[in-house]
mmCIF file of C-alpha atoms and ligand atoms in Angstrom:
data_model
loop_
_atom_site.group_PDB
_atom_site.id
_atom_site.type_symbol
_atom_site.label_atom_id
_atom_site.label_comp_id
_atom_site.label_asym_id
_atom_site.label_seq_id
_atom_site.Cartn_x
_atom_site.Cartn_y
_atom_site.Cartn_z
ATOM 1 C CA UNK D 9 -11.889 -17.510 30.719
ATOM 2 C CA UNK D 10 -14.275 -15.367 28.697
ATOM 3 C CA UNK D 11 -16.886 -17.959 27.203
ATOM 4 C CA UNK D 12 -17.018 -21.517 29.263
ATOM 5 C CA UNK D 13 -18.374 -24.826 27.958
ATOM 6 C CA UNK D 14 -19.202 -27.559 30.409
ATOM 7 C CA UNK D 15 -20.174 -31.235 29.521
ATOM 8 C CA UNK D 16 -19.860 -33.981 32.107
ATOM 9 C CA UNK D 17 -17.290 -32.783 34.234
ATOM 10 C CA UNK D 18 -15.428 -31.303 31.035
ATOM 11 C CA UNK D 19 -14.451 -27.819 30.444
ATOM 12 C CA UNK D 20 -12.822 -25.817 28.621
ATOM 13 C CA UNK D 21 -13.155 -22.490 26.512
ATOM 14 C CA UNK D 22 -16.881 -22.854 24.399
ATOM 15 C CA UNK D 23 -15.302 -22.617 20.922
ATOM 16 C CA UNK D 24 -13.016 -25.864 21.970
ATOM 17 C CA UNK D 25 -15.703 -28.205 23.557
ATOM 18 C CA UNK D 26 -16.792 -31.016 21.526
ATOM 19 C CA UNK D 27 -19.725 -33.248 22.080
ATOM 20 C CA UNK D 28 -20.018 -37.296 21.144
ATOM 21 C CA UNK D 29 -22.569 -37.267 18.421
ATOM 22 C CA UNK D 30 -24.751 -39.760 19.918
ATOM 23 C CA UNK D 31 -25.419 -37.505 22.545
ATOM 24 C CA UNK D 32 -29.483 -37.787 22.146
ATOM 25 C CA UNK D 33 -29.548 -34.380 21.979
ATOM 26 C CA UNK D 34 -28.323 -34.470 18.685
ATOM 27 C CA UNK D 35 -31.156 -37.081 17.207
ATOM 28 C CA UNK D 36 -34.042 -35.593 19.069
ATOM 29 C CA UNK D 37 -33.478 -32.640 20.730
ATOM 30 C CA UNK D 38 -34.238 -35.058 23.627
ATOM 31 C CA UNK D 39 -33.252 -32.354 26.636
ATOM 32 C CA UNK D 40 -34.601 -29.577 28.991
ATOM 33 C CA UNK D 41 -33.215 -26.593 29.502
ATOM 34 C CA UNK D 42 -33.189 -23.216 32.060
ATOM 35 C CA UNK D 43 -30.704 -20.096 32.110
ATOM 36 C CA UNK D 44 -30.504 -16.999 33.877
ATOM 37 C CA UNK D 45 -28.282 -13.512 34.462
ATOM 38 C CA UNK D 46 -25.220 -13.546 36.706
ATOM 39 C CA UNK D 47 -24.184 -10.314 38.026
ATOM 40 C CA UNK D 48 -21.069 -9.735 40.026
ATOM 41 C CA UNK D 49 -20.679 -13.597 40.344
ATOM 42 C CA UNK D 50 -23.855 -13.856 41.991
ATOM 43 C CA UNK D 51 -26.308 -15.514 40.265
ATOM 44 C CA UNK D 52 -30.089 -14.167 40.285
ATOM 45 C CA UNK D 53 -32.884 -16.157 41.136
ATOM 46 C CA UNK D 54 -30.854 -19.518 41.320
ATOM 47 C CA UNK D 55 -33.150 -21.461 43.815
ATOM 48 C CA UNK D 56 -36.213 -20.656 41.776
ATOM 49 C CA UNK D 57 -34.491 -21.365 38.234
ATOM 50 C CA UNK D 58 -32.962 -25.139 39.437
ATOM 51 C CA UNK D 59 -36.101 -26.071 40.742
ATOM 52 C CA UNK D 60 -37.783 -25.272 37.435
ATOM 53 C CA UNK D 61 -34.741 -27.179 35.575
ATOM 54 C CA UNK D 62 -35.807 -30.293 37.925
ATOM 55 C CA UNK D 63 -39.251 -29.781 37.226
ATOM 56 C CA UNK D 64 -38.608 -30.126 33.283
ATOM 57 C CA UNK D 65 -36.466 -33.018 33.776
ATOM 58 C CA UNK D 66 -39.156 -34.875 35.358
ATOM 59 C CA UNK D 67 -41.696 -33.727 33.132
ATOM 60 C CA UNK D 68 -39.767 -36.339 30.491
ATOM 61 C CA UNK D 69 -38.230 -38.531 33.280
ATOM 62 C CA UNK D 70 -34.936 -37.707 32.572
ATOM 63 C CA UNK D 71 -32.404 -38.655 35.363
ATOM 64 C CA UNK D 72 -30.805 -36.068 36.908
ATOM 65 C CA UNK D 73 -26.621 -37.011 36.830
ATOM 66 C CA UNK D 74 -26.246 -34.304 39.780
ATOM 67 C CA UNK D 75 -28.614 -33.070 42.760
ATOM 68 C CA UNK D 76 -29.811 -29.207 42.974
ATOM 69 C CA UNK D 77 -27.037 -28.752 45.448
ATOM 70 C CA UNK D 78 -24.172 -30.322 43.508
ATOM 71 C CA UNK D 79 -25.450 -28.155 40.398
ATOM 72 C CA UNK D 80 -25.434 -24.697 42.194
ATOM 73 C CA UNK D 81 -22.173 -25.811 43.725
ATOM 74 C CA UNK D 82 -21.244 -26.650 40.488
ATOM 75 C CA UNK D 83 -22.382 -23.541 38.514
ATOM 76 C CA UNK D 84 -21.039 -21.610 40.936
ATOM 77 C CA UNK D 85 -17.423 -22.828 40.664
ATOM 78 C CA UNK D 86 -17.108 -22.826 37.074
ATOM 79 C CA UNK D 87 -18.530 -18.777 37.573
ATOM 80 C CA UNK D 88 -15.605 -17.820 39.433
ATOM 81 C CA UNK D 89 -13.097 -19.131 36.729
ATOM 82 C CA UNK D 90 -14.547 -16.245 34.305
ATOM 83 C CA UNK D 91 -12.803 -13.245 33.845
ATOM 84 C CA UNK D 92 -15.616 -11.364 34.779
ATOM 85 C CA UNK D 93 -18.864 -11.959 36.873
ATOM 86 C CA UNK D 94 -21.561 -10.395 34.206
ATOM 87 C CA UNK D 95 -22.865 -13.446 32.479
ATOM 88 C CA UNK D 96 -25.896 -15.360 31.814
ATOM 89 C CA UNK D 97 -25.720 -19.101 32.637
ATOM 90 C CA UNK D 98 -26.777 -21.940 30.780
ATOM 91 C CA UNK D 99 -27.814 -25.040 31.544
ATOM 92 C CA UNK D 100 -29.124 -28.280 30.062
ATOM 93 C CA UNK D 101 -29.564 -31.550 30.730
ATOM 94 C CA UNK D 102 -29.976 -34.628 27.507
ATOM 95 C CA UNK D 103 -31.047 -37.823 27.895
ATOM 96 C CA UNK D 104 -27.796 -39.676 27.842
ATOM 97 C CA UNK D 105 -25.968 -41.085 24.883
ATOM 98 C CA UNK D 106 -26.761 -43.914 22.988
ATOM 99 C CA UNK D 107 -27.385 -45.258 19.022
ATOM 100 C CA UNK D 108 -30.513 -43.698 17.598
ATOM 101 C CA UNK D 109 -33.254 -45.420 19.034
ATOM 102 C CA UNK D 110 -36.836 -43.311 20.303
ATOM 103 C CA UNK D 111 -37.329 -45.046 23.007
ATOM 104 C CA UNK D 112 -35.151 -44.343 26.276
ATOM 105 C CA UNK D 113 -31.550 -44.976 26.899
ATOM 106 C CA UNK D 114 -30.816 -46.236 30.115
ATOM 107 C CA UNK D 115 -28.691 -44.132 32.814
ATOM 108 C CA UNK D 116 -28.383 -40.583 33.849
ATOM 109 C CA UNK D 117 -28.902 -37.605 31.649
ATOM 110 C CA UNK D 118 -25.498 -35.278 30.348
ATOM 111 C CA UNK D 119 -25.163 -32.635 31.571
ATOM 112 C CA UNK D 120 -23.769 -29.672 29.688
ATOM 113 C CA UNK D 121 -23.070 -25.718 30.824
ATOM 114 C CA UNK D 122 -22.188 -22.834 29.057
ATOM 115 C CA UNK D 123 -21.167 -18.810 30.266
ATOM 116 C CA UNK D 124 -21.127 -15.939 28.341
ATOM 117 C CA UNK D 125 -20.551 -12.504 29.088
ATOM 118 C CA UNK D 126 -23.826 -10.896 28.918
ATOM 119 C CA UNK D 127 -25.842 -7.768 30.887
ATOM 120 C CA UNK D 128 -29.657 -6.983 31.395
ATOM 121 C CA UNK D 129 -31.338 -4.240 29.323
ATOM 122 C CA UNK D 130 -32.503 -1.164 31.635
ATOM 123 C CA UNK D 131 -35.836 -1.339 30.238
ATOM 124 C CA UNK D 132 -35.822 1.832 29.110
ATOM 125 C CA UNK D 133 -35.596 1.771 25.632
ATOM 126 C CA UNK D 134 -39.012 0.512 24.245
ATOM 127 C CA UNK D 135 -38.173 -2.316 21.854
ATOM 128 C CA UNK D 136 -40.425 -2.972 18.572
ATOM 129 C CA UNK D 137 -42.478 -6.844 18.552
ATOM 130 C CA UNK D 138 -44.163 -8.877 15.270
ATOM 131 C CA UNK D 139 -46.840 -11.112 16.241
ATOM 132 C CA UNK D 140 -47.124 -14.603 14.572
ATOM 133 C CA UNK D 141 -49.262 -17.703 15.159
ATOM 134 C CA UNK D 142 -48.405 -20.080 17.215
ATOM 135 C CA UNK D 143 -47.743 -23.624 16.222
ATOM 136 C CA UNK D 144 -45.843 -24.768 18.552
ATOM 137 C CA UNK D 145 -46.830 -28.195 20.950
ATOM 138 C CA UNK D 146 -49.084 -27.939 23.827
ATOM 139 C CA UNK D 147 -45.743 -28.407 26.067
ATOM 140 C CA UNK D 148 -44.485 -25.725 26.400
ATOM 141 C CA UNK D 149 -44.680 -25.439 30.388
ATOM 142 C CA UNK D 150 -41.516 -27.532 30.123
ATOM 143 C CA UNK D 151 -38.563 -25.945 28.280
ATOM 144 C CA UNK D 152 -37.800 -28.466 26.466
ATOM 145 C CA UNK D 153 -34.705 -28.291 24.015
ATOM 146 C CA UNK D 154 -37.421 -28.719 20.682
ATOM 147 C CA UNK D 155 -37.310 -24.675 19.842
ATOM 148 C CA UNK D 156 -37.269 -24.988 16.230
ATOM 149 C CA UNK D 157 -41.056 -22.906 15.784
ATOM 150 C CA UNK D 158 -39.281 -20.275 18.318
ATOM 151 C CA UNK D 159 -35.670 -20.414 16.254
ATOM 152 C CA UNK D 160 -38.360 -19.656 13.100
ATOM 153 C CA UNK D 161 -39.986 -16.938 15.023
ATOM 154 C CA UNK D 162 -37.329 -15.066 16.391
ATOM 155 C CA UNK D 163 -35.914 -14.850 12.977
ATOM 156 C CA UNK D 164 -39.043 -13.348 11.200
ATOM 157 C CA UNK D 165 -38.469 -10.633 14.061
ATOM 158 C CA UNK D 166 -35.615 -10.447 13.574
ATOM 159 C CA UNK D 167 -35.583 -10.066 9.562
ATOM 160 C CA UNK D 168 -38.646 -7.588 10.285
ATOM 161 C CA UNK D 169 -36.292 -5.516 12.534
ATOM 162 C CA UNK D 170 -37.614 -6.332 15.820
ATOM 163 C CA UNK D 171 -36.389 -7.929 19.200
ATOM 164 C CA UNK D 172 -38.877 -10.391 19.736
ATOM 165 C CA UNK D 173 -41.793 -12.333 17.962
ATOM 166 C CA UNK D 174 -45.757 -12.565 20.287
ATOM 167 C CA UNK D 175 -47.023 -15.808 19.671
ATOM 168 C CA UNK D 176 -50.845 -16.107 19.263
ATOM 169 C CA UNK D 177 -53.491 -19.496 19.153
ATOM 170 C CA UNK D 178 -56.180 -19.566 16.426
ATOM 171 C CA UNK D 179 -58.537 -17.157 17.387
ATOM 172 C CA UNK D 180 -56.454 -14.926 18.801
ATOM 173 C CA UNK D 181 -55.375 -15.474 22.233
ATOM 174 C CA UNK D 182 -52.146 -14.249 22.904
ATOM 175 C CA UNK D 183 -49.374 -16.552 24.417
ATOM 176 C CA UNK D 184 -45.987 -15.842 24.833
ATOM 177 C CA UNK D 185 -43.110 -14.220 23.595
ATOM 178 C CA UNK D 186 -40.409 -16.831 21.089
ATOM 179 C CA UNK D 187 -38.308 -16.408 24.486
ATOM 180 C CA UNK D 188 -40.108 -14.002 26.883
ATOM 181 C CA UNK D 189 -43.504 -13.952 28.711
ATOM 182 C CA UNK D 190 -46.049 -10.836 27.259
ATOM 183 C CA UNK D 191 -47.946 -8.532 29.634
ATOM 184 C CA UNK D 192 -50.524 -5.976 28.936
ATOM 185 C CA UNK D 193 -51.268 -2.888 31.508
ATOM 186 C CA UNK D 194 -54.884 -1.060 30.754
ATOM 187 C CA UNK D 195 -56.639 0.924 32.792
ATOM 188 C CA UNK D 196 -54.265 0.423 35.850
ATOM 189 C CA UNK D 197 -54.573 -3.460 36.026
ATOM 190 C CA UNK D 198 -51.619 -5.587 34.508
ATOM 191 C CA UNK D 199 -52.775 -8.892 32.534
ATOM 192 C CA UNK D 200 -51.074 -12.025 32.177
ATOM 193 C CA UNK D 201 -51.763 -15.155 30.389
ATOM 194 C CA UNK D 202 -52.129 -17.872 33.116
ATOM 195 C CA UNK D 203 -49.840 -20.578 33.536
ATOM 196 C CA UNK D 204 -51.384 -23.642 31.911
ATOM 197 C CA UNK D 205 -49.393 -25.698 29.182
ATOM 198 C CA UNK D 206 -49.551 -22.980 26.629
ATOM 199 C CA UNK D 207 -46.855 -20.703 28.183
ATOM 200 C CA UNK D 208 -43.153 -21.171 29.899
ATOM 201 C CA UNK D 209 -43.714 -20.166 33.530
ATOM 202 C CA UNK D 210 -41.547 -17.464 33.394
ATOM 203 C CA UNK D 211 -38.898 -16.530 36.142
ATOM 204 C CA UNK D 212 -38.972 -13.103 35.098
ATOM 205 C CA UNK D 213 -43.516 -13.330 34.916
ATOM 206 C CA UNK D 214 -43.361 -14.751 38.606
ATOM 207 C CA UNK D 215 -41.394 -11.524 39.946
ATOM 208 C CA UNK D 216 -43.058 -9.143 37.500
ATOM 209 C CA UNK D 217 -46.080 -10.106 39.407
ATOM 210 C CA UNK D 218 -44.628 -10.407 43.137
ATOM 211 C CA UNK D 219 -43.531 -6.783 42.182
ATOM 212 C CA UNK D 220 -46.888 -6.110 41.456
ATOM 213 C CA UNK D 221 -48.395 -7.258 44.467
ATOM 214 C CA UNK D 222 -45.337 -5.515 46.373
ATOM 215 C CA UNK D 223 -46.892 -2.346 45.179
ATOM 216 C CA UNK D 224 -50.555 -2.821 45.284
ATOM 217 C CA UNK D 225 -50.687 -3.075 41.700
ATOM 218 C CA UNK D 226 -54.115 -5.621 40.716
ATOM 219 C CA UNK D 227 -52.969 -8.335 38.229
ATOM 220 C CA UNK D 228 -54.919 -10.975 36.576
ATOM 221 C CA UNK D 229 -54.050 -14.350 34.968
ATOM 222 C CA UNK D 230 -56.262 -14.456 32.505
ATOM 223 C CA UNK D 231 -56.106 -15.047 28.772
ATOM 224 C CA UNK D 232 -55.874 -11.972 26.907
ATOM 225 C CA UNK D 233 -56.259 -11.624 22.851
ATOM 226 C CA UNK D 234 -54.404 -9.654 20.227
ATOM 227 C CA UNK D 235 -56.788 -6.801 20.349
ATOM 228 C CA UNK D 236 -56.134 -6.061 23.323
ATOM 229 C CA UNK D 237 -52.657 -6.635 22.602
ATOM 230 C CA UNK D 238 -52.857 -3.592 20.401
ATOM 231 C CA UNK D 239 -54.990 -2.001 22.463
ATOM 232 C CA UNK D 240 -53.251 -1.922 25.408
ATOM 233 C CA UNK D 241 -51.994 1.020 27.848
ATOM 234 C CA UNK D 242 -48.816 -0.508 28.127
ATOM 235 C CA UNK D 243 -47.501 -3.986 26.172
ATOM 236 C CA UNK D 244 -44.373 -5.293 28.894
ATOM 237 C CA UNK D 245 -42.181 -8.422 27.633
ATOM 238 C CA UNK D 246 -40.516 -9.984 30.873
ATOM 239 C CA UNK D 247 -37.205 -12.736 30.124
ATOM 240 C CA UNK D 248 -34.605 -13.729 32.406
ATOM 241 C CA UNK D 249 -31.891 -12.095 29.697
ATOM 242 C CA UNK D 250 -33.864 -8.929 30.156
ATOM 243 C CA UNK D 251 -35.951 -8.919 33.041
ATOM 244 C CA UNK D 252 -38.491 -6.175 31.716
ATOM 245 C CA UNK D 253 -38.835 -4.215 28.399
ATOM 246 C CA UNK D 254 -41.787 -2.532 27.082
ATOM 247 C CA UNK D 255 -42.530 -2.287 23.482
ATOM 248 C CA UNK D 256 -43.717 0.467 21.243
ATOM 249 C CA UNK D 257 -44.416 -0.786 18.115
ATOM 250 C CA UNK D 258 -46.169 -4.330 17.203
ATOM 251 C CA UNK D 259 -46.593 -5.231 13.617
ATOM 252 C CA UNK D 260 -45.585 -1.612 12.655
ATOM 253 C CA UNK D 261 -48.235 -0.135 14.448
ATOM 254 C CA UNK D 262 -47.691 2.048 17.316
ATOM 255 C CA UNK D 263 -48.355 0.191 20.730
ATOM 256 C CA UNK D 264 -48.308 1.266 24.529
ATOM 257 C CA UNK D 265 -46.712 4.129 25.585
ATOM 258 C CA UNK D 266 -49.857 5.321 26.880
ATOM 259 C CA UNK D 267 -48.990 4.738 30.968
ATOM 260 C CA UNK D 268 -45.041 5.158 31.173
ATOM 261 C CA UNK D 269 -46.096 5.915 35.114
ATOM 262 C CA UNK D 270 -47.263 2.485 35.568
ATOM 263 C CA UNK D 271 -44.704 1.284 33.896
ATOM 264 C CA UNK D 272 -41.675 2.792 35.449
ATOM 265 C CA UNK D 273 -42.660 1.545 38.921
ATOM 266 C CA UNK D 274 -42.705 -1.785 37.523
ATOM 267 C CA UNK D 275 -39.221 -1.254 35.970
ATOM 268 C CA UNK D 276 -37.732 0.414 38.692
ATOM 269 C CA UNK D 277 -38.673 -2.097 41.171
ATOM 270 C CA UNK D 278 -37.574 -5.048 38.982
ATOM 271 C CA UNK D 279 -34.494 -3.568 38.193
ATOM 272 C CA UNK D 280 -33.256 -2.577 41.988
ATOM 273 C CA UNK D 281 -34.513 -6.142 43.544
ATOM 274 C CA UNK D 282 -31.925 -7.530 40.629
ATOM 275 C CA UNK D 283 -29.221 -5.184 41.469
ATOM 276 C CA UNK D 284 -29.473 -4.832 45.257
ATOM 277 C CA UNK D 285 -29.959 -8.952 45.123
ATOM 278 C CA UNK D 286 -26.604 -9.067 43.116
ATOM 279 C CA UNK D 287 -24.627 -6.192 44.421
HETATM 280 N N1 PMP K 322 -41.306 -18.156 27.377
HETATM 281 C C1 PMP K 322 -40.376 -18.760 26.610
HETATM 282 C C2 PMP K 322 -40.833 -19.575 25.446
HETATM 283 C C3 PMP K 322 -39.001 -18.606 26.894
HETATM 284 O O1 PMP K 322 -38.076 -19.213 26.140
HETATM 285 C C4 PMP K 322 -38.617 -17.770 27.976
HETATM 286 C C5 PMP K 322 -37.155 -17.551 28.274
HETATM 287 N N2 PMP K 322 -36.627 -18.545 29.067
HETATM 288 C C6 PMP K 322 -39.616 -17.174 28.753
HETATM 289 C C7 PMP K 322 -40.962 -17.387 28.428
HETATM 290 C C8 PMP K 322 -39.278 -16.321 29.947
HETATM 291 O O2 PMP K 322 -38.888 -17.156 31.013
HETATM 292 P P1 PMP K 322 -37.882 -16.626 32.123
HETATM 293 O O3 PMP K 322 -38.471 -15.386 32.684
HETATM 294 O O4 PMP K 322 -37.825 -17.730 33.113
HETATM 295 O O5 PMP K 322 -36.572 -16.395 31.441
#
């Protein structure tokens, strides 16, 4: 199969699936979601992207219809039905199905998959970023299924000819990317925003910084603003669709560029534990 849709057991090629329309999903967006890459049928960071799926789920005490193992087990089954083992994987879980009611429906959540064929970017290419302010709720530690400020987002970028939208809070600190953490390198030391309930967690963040601790490089979670955003030696936007990018250009100004050294060991060593982990 080339593109895979999975709901409750279900499946079938993507374009075929069909959903019942009181999924709750539909009325309120009332789901969490996580994803990552598949390479070569093996699927990266698994362990550390289920756990964050569970954690979301709680978050809005949705009840899981299938343990962590059952899900990898799962995932991994409906992987090897693809025609080929370059993907990313999908997953999300709603709560239930039920007439249009806010409060809670009663019984386990739905579970629903999808696989496409996808690959990671090198990181080579330096991509181009807007910024925009950020309006979205102070949730968004859990990845919730509510994306419509990042759906707006992405397509400003997008209709500005760029690959991804920064978010900022009045008064400038810098958040996130629509769908990717942001990173700054000056003066040798890499800055992140820290994990509070402004930003996602990222997968991609967590190894960007074991990577820099795997190479003595000092990092610090700390808030950083969009000054320093433009300001910076090096801007580097980390997803689990691309793993790490670095940008050149934010809000038609040129950006970075100004410590490729830095940022190639970064790259380099983020792109070989992804490849050696899914050779
Ligand atoms: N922030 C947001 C808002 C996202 O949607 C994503 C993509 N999932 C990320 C950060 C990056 O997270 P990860 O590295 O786990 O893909």
């Amino acid at each position: 199969m080339k593109r895979l849709g999975y709901y409750n057991g279900k499946f079938g090629p993507l374009e075929e699936m069909t959903v019942p329309m009181n999924d709750r999903v539909c009325w309120f967006g009332d789901g969490v979601y996580d994803a990552g890459p598949c390479r070569n049928y093996h699927i990266f960071a698994l362990d550390e992207h289920v756990d964050r799926f569970f954690r979301s789920a709680a978050a809005l005490k949705i009840e899981m219809p299938v343990s962590k193992e059952e899900l990898k087990e799962t995932l991994y089954s409906l992987v090897r039905k693809m025609d080929q083992g370059n993907l990313f994987v999908y997953y999300q879980v709603t709560r239930g199905t039920g007439i249009r009611k806010h409060a809670f429906t009663d019984g386990p959540g739905n579970l629903w998959i999808t696989l496409n064929p996808a690959g990671i970017s090198d990181g080579l290419e330096p991509i181009q970023l807007i910024t925009t302010e950020d309006t979205r709720f102070f949730h968004c530690d859990i990845k919730t299924l509510n994306l419509i400020p990042t759906v707006m987002a992405s397509q400003k970028a997008e209709e500005a000819g760029c690959m991804e939208a920064v978010f900022y809070r009045p008064g400038g600190r810098v958040t996130e990317g629509s769908h990717s953490n942001v990173h700054i390198l000056k003066d040798g030391v890499l800055h992140t925003a820290p994990t509070d309930h402004l930003i996602l967690p990222g997968i991609a963040r967590a190894h960007l910084l074991r990577a820099c601790t795997a190479l003595g490089i000092e990092f610090r979670e700390e808030a950083f603003t969009l000054d320093e955003l433009y300001a910076a030696d090096e801007v580097i936007i980390t997803s689990s669709s691309h793993l790490c990018r670095h940008a050149d250009r934010i809000d038609g100004r040129d950006a970075g560029g100004k410590d490729p050294v830095l940022y190639e060991r970064l790259r380099s060593y983020l792109l070989n534990e992804f490849f050696t982990a899914t050779a």
